[in-house]
GROMACS .gro file of C-alpha atoms in nm:
model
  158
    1UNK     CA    1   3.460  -3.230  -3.437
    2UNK     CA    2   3.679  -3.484  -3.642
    3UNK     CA    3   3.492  -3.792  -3.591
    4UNK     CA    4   3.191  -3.552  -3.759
    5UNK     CA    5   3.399  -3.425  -4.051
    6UNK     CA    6   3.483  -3.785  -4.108
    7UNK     CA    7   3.114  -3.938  -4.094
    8UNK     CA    8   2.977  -3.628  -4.299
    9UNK     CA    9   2.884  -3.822  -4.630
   10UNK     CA   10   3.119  -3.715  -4.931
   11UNK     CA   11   2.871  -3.675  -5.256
   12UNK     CA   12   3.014  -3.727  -5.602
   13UNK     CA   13   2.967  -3.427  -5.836
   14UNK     CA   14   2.695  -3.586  -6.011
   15UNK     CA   15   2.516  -3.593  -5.667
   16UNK     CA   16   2.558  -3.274  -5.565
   17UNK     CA   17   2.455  -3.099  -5.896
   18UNK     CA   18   2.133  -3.231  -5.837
   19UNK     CA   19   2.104  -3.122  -5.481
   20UNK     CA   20   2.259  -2.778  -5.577
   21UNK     CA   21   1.989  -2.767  -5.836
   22UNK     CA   22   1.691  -2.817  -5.575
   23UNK     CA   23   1.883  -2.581  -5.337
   24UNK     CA   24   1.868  -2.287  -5.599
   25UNK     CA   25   1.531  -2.418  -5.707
   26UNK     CA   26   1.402  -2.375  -5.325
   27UNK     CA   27   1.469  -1.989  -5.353
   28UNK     CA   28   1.714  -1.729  -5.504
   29UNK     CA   29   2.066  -1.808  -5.389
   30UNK     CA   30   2.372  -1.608  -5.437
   31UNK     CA   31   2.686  -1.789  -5.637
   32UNK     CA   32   2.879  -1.746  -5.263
   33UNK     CA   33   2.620  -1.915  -5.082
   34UNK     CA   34   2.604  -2.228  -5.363
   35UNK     CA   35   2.958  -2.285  -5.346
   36UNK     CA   36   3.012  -2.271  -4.964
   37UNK     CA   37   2.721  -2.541  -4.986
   38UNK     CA   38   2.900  -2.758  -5.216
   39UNK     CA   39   3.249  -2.691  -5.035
   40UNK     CA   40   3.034  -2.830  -4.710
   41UNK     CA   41   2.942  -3.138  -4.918
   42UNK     CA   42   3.319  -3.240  -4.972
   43UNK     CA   43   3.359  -3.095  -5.310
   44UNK     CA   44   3.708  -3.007  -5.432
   45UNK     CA   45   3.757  -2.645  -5.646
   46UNK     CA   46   3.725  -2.744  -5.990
   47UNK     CA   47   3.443  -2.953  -5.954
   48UNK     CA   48   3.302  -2.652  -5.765
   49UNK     CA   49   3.340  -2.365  -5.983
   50UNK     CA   50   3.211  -2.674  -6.252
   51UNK     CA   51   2.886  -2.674  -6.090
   52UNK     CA   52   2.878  -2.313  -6.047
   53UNK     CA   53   2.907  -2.236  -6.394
   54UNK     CA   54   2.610  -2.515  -6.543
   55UNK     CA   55   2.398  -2.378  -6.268
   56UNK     CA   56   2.459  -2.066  -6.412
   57UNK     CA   57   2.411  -2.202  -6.759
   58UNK     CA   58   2.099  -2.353  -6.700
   59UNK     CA   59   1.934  -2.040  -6.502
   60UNK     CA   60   1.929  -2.194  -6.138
   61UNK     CA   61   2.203  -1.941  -6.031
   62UNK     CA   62   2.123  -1.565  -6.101
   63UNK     CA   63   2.303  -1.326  -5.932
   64UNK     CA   64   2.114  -1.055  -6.047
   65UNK     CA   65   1.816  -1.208  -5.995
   66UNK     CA   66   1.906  -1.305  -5.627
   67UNK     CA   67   2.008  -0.942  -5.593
   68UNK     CA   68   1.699  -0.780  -5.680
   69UNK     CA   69   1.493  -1.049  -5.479
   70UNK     CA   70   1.686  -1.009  -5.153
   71UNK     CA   71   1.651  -0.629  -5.173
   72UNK     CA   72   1.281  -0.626  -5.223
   73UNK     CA   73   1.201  -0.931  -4.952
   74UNK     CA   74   1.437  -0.738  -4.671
   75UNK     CA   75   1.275  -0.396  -4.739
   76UNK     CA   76   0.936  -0.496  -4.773
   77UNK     CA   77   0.937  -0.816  -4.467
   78UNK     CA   78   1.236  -0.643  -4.239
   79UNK     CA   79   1.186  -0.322  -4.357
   80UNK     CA   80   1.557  -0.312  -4.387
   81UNK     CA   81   1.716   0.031  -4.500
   82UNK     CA   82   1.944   0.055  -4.827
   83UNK     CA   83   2.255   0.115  -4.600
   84UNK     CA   84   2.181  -0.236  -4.415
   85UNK     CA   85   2.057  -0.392  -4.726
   86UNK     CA   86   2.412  -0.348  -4.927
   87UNK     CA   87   2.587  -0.444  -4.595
   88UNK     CA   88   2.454  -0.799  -4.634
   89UNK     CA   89   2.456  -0.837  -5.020
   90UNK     CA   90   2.828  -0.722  -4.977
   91UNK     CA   91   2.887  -1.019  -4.715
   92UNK     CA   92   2.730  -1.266  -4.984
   93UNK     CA   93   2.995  -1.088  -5.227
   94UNK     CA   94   2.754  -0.995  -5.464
   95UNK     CA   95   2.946  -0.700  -5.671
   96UNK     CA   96   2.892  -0.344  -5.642
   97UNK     CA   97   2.738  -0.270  -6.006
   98UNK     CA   98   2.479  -0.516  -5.914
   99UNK     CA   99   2.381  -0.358  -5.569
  100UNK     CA  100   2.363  -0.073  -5.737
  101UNK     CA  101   2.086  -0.185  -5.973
  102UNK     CA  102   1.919  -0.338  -5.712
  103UNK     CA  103   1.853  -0.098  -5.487
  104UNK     CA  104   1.711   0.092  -5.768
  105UNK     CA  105   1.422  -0.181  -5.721
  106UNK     CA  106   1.285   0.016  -5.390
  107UNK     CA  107   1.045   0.328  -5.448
  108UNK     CA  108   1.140   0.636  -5.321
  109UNK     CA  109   0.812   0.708  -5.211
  110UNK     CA  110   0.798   0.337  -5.044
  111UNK     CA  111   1.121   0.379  -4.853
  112UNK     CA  112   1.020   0.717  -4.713
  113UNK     CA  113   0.650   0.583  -4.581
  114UNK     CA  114   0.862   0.296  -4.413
  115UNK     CA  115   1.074   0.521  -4.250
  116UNK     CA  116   0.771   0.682  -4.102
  117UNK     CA  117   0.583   0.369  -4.031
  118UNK     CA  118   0.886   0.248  -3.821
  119UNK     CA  119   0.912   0.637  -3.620
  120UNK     CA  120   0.540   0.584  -3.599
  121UNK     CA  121   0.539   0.264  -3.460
  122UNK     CA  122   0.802   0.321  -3.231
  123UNK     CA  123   0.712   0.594  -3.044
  124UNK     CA  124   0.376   0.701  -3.175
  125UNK     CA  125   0.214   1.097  -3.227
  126UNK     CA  126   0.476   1.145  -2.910
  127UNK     CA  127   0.759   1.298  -3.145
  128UNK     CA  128   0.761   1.637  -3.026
  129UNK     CA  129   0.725   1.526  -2.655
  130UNK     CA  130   1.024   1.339  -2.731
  131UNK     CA  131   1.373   1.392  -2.488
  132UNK     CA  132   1.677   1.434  -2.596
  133UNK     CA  133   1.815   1.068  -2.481
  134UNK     CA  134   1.498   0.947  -2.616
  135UNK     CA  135   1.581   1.097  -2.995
  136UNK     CA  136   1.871   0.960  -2.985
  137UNK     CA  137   1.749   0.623  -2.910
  138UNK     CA  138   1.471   0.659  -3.146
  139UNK     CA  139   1.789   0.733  -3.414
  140UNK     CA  140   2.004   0.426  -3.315
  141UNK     CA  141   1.700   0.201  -3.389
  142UNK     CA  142   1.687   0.390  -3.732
  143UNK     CA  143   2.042   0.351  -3.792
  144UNK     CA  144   2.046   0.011  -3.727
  145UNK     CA  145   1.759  -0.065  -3.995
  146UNK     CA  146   1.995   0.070  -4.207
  147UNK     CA  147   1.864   0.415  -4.276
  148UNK     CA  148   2.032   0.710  -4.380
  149UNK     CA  149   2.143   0.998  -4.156
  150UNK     CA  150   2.019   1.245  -4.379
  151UNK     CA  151   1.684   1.096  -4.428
  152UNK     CA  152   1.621   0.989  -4.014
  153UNK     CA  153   1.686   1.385  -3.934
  154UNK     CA  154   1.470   1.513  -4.217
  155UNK     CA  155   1.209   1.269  -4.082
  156UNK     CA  156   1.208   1.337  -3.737
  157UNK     CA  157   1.206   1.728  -3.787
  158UNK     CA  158   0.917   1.655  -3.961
   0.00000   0.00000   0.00000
């Protein structure tokens, strides 16, 4: 692990503004994601939160922007629930006010077809036939999309 550490190339901060540029350029990145890039590159804090700040300057770094994209692109590909959704931006530490205003992104209407796509998919016009055990299976998979209690029960009784 060492002898890696020591041949990992070092850039300058010239070097990796430019590749920090491309690397936001590629697709939405949060600020945590950036700067645990350029720590990886050998970068020391100032020259870090440097970078950080002219990519934010020059519109390569959005956090907002990121926000709204990862919300839409996990709901809509993964078809990801809110709960699950502000689990991960909260591991990227993107703050609270701007979950908030991203999750505002997905249609109510939307989210609630998706939840019935998924029950549909899963176990098909079958609901009613549905044991016990197999409810509660059906309700773990739910839950681990990310979906709401509330919202899975209301479904399902449906």
């Amino acid at each position: 692990m060492e002898e890696y550490q020591e041949r990992k190339k070092k850039l300058t901060p010239n070097q990796a503004k430019l590749r920090a540029e491309a690397y936001c350029a590629y697709q939405e990145r949060s600020q945590q994601e950036v700067r645990d890039k350029l720590y990886n590159w050998g970068l020391h804090l100032e020259d870090v939160e440097q970078i950080i700040s002219d990519l934010i300057s020059s519109n390569f770094l959005n956090e907002e922007r990121f926000a709204k994209a990862f919300v839409l692109g996990k709901f809509r590909i993964k078809g990801w629930g809110k709960i699950k959704i502000q689990q991960h931006l909260k591991a990227k530490r993107v703050s609270v006010p701007l979950i908030k205003i991203a999750l505002q992104q997905i249609d109510l209407d939307d989210y609630e077809q998706k939840l019935k796509d998924l029950i549909q998919r899963k176990v098909g016009d079958e609901l009613s036939q549905l044991s016990l055990t197999e409810r509660a299976k059906l309700v773990r998979y739910l839950q681990s999309k990310g979906y709401e209690n509330s919202l899975i029960f209301e479904k399902i009784k449906e």
